[in-house]
XYZ file of C-alpha atoms in Angstrom:
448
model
C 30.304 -105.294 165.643
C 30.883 -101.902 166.849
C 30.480 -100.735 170.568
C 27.723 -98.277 169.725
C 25.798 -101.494 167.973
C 26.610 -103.928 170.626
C 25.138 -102.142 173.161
C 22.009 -101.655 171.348
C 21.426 -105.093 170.735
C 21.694 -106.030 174.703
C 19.241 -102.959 175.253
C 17.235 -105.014 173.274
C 17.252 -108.256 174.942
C 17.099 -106.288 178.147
C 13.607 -104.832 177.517
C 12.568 -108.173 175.957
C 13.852 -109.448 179.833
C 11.734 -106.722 181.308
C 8.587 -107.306 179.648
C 8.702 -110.863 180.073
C 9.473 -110.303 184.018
C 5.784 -107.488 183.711
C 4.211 -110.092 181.695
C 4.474 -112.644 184.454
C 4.874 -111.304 187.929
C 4.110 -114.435 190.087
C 5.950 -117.010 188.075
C 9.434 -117.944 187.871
C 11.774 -117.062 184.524
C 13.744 -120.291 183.555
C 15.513 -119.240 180.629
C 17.567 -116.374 181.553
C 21.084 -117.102 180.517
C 20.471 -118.082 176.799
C 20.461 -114.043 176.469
C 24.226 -114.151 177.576
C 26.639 -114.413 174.386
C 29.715 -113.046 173.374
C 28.113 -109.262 172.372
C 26.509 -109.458 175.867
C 29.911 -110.180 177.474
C 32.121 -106.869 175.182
C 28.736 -105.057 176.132
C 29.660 -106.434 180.205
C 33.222 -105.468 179.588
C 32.750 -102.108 178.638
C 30.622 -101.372 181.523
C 33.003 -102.670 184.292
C 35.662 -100.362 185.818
C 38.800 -100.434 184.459
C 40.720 -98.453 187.259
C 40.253 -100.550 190.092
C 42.782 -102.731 192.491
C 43.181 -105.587 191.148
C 42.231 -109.184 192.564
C 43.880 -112.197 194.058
C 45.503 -113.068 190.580
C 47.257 -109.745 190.274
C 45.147 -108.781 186.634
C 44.789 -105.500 185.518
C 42.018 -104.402 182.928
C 45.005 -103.906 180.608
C 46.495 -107.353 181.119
C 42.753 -108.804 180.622
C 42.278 -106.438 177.286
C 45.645 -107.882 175.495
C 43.574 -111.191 174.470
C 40.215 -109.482 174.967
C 37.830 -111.616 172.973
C 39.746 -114.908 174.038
C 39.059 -114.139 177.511
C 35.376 -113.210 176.800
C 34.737 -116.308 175.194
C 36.722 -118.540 177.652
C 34.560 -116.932 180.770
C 31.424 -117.753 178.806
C 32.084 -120.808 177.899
C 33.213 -121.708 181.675
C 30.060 -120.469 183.158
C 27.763 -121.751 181.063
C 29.540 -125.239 181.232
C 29.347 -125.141 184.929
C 33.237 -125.580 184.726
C 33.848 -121.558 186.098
C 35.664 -121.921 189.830
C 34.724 -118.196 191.532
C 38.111 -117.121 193.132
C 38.368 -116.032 196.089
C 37.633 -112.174 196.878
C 40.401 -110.072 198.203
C 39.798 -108.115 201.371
C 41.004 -104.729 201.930
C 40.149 -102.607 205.074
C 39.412 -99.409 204.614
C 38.925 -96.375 206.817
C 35.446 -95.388 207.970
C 36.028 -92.644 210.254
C 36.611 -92.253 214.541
C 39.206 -94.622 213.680
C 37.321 -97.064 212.578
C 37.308 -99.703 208.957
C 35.005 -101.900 207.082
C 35.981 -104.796 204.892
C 35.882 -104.479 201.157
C 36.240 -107.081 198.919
C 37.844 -107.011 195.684
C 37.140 -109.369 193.007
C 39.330 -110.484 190.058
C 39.104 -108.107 186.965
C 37.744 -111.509 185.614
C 35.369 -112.374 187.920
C 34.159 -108.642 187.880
C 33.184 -108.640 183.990
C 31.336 -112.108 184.343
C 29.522 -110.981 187.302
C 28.533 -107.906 185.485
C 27.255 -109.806 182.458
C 24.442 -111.875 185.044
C 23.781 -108.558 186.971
C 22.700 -107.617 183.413
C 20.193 -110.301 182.945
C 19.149 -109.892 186.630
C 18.004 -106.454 186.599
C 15.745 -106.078 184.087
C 13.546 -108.904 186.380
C 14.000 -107.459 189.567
C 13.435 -103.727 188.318
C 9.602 -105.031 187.457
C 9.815 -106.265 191.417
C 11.419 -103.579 193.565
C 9.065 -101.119 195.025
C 9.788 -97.257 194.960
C 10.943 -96.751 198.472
C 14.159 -98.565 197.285
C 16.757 -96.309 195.688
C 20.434 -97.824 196.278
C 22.573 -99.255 193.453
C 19.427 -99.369 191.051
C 19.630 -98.327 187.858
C 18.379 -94.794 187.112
C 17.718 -94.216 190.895
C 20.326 -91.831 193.086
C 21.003 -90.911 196.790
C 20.232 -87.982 195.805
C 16.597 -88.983 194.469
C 16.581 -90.392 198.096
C 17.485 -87.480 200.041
C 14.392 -85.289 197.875
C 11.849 -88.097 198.840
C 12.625 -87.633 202.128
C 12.578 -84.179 202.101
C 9.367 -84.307 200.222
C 7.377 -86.883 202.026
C 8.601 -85.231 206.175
C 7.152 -81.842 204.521
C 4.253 -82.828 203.386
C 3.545 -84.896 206.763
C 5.156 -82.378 209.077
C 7.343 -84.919 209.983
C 6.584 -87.213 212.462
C 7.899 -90.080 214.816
C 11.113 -91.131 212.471
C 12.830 -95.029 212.811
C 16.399 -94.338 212.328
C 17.233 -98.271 211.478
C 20.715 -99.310 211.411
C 21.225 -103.040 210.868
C 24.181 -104.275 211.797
C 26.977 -105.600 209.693
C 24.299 -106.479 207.025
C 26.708 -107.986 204.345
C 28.272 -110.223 206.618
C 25.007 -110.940 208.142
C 22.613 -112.174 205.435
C 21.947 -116.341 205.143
C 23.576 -117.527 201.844
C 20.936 -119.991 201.389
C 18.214 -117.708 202.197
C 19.532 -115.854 199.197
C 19.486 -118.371 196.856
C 16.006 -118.959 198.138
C 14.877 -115.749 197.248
C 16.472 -115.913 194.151
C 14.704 -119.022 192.852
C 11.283 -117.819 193.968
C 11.594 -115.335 190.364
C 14.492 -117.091 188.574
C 15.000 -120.824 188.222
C 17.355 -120.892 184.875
C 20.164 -123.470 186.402
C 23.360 -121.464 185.116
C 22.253 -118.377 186.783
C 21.284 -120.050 190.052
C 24.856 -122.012 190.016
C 27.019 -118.884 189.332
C 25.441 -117.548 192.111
C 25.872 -120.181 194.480
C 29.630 -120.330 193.274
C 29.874 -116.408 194.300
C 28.491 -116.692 197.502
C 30.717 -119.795 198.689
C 33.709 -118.241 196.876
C 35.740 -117.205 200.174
C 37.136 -114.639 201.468
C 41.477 -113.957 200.757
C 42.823 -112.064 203.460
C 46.714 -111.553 204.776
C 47.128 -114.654 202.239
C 44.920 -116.479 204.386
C 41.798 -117.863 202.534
C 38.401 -118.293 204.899
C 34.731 -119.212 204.222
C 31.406 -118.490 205.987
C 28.141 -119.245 205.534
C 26.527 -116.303 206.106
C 27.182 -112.979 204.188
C 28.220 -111.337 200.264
C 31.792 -109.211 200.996
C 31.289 -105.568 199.931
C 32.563 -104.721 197.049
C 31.385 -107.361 194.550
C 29.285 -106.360 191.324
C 26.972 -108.627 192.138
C 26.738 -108.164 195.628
C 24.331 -104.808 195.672
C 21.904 -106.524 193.635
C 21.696 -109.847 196.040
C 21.478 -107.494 199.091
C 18.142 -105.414 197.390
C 16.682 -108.917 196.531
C 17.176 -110.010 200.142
C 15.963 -106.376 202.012
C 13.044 -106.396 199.265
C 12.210 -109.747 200.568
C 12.584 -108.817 204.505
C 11.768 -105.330 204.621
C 10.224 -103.419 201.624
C 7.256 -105.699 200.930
C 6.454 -106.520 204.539
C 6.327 -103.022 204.904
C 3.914 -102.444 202.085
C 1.937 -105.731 203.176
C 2.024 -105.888 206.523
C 2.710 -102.547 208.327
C 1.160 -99.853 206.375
C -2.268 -101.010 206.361
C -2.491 -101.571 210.118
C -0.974 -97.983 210.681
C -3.556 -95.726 212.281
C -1.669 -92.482 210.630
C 0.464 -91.601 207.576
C 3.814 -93.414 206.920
C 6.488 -93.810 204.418
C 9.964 -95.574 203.977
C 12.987 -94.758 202.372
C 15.666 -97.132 201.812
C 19.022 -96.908 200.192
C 20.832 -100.288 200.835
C 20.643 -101.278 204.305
C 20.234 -97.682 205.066
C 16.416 -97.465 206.080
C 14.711 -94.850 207.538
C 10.776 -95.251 208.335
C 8.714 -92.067 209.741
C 5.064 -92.445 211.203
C 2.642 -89.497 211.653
C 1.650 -90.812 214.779
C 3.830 -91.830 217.689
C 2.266 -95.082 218.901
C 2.857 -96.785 215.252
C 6.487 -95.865 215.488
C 6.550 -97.699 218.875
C 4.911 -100.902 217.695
C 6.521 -101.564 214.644
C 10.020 -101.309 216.825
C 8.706 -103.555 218.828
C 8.188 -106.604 216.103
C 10.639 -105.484 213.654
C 13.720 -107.052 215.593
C 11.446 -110.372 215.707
C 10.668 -109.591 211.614
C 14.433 -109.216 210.793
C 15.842 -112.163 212.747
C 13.682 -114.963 210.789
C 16.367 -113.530 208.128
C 19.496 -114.165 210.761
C 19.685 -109.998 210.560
C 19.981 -107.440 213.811
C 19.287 -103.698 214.586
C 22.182 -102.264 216.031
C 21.211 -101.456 219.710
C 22.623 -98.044 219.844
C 22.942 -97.170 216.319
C 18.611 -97.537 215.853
C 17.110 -94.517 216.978
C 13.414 -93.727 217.399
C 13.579 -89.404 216.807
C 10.574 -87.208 217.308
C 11.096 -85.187 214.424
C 7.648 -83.059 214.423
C 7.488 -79.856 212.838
C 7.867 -77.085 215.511
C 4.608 -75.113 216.077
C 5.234 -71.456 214.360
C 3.444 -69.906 217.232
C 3.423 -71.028 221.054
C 2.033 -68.645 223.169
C 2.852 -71.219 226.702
C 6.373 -70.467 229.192
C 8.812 -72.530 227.904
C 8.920 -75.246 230.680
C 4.557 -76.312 229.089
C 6.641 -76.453 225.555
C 7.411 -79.735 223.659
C 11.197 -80.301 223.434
C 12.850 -79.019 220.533
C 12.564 -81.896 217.303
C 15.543 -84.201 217.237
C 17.754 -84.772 214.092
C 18.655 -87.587 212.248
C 21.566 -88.688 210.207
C 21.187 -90.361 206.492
C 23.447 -90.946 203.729
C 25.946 -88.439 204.876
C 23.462 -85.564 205.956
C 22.179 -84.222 208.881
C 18.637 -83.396 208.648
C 16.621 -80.849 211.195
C 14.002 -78.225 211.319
C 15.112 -74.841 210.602
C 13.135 -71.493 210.136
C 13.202 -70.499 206.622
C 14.005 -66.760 205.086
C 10.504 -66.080 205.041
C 9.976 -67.836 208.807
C 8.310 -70.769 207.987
C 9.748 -74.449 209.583
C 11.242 -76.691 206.906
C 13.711 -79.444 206.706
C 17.020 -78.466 205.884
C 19.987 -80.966 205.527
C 23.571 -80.126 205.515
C 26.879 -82.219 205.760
C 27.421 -84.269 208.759
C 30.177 -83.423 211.006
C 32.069 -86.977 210.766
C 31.931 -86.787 206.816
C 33.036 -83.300 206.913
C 35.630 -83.927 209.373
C 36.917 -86.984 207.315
C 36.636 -85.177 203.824
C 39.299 -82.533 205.789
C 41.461 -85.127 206.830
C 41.737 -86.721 203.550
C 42.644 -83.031 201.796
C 45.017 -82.576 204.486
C 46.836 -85.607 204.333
C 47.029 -84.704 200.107
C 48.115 -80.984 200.819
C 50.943 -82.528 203.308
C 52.006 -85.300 200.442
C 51.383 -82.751 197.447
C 53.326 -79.621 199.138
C 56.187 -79.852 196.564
C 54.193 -80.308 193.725
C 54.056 -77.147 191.479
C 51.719 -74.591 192.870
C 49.454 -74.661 189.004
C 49.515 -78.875 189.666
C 47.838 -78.565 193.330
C 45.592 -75.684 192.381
C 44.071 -78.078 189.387
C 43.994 -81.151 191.710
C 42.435 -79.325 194.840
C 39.299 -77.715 192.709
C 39.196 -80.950 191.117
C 38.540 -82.021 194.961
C 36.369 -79.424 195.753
C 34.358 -80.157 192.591
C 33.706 -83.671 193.114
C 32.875 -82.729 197.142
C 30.287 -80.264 195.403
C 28.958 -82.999 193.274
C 27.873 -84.750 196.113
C 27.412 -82.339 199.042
C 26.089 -79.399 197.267
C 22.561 -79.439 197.786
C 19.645 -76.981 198.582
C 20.411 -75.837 202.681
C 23.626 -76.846 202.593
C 25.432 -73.744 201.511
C 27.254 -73.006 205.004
C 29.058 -75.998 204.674
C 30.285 -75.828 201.109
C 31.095 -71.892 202.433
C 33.050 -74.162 205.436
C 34.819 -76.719 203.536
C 36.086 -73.839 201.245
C 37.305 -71.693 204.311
C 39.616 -74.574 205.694
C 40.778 -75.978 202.916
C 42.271 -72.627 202.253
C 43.784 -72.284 205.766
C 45.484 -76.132 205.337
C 46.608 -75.013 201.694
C 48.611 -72.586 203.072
C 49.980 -74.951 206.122
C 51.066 -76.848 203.856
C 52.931 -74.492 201.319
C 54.124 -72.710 204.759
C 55.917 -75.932 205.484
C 57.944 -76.143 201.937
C 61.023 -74.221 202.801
C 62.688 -72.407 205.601
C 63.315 -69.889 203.384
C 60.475 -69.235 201.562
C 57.858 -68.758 204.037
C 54.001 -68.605 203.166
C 52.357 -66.064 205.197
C 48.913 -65.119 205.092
C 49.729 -61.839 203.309
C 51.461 -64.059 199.973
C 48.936 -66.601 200.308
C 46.478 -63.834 199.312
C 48.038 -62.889 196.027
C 49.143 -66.275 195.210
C 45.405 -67.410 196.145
C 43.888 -64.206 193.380
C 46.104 -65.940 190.602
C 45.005 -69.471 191.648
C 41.761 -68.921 192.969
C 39.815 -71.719 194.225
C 36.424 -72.609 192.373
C 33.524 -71.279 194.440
C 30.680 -73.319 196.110
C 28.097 -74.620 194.047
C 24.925 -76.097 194.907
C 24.874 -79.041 192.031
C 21.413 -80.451 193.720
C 19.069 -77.536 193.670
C 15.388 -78.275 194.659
C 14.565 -74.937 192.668
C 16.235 -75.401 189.632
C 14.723 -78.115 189.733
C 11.484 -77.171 189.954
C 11.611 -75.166 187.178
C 13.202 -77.744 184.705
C 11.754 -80.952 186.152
């Protein structure tokens, strides 16, 4: 059976999933993992990454692809036997900027392409669950889409009293067995709720020395992203929608991408009281806010006229930081007050550091190789940066990466020096691509 076929016929078992999972809401699905055969697992295959580092056993995707349907077979036939051992996850540090790391971990190739087949029968349930103010690592759903509902819901309020929620070290914080829990309460087949339990208590490999917990999923596991939006839709999204909003005496909304939550109340005195109990709300769940990192930010829309001395006038509104933008009131062309985001100065300062390093690494490469891999940079910092407001940084990013370009070149020889003057003409043959906003609110507005 060809890819193209294969793929089909697990779309089709997937909506069969879904509509099952509509049909009955409140009751629990027992018979999950009879969808999972050998097409399910090529279809699983083909959808994990083949590039990554590899795991504790030193596999590649290549190495793995040599006896391809073999290995399928033998990982279905483990987990559905109960026989399947989950090894232990590798963990990497890597940098997260001010000098700073978080652990990832980093399954077997193996282990990746069997927890990608049971993410596959998971979703489809938990996609008829999850509410709308959830957008991270769901299918069809963006940081980007996350970012515009923001945007969208602040302008049509005029802002408000914003929760800036940071809860700290979430994946290393959530109760295994308070997973599972949550898990059962929709899905009760025994092969998915025992491949689960075998990823949670899997361990952790570090500096060859193995360790277990029992609290936390390490970062970096397929299945990990969905366990973490099955726990915060448990904690957070529905007590929201149950709980809070009804007692609210103004407008509210919630956005949240991961454990990155941000909650903003029309009025002032809701903000305060749902600080107040959420701290008690989240550690039922053995989660914590981060004291300094959870913010409460008047972010009101400043008044376009105020007649009163400026010592009677409210403080300017505050700004607040979410997935890797600063947002804040600024005048528009035509004067009005709207929300503009643009890139925040620790991802901008890290996103130099990182082309910097290259340039310093790359400086001997031929001049044509570096041009192609720079805009190649500068494309994919577009991709994600290059939104609606955001146009002075793009303009930025492009104005110092052409200063450390030529550092760098500068530095090849004694002899053949790069001044400013040569950098010019060398820079009008290999001109770097221009900014480009990639995320435009008005294109897409007219093509929606």
């Amino acid at each position: 059976m060809g890819d193209t076929s294969r793929s089909q016929t697990v779309s089709t078992k997937q909506e069969r999933i879904a509509e099952l999972a509509r049909q009955m809401p409140d009751k629990q699905l027992t018979s999950l993992s009879q969808h999972i055969d050998l097409n399910w697992m090529y279809e699983a295959y083909r959808l994990t990454r083949k590039d990554g580092a590899v795991g504790i056993d030193g596999q590649s995707a290549k190495e793995f692809a040599v006896d391809l349907r073999d290995n399928l077979q033998q990982l279905l036939d483990a987990a559905k036997s109960g026989q399947y051992r989950a090894p232990a996850v590798r963990r990497v540090n890597i940098p997260k900027g001010k000098g700073k790391t978080r652990p990832l971990g980093i399954p077997t190739f193996a282990d990746k392409v069997l927890q990608r087949a049971f993410v596959m029968a998971l979703e489809p349930v938990y996609e008829q669950d999850f509410l709308d103010c959830s957008y991270g690592f769901r299918p069809g759903r963006s940081a980007h889409q996350a970012l515009q509902s923001i945007w969208n819901q602040t302008m049509k309020m005029g802002g408000g009293s914003l929760l800036d929620l940071d809860i700290s070290g979430f994946f290393d914080a959530m109760d295994k067995n308070q997973i599972q829990e949550f898990v059962r309460q929709r899905v009760t087949d025994g092969v998915v709720k025992r491949m689960i339990g075998k990823w949670l208590n899997a361990g952790v490999m570090e500096d060859g020395q193995r360790t277990n917990s029992d609290k936390g999923t390490p970062q970096g596991g397929v299945i990990s992203p969905l366990l973490a939006n099955i726990y915060l839709h448990e904690v957070l999204d529905q007590w929201y929608e149950r709980d809070v909003r009804p007692r609210m005496r103004g407008r509210t909304f919630m956005v949240r991408y991961a454990d990155d939550v941000v909650m903003c109340f029309e009025r002032e005195e809701d903000a305060r009281r749902v600080l107040e109990v959420l701290p008690k709300r989240l550690e039922r769940y053995g989660l914590s806010l981060h004291p300094e990192k959870t913010r409460l930010v008047e972010f009101q829309r400043p008044s376009h006229k105020d007649n009163r001395p400026p010592e009677q006038r409210p403080p300017r509104p505050g700004t607040f930081d979410f997935l890797g933008f600063t947002h804040h009131w600024e005048r528009s062309r035509k004067g009005k007050w709207i929300v503009k985001r643009k890139t925040m100065k620790s991802r901008f300062s890290r996103a130099l550091s990182e082309i910097a390093l290259w340039c310093r690494k790359a400086r001997h490469l031929p001049i044509r190789e570096q041009h192609r891999i720079l805009s190649m940079k500068l494309r994919g910092h577009d991709a994600y940066y290059g939104i609606t407001g955001n146009s002075r940084a793009l303009d930025n990013m492009r104005f110092f990466v052409k200063r450390i370009w030529r550092k760098w070149l500068n530095r090849r020889s004694q002899r053949a020096r790069m001044d400013w003057v040569k950098f010019e003409k060398l820079h009008q043959r290999y001109p770097l691509p221009p900014p480009v906003v990639v995320h435009s609110i008005y294109r897409q507005s007219a093509n929606p």
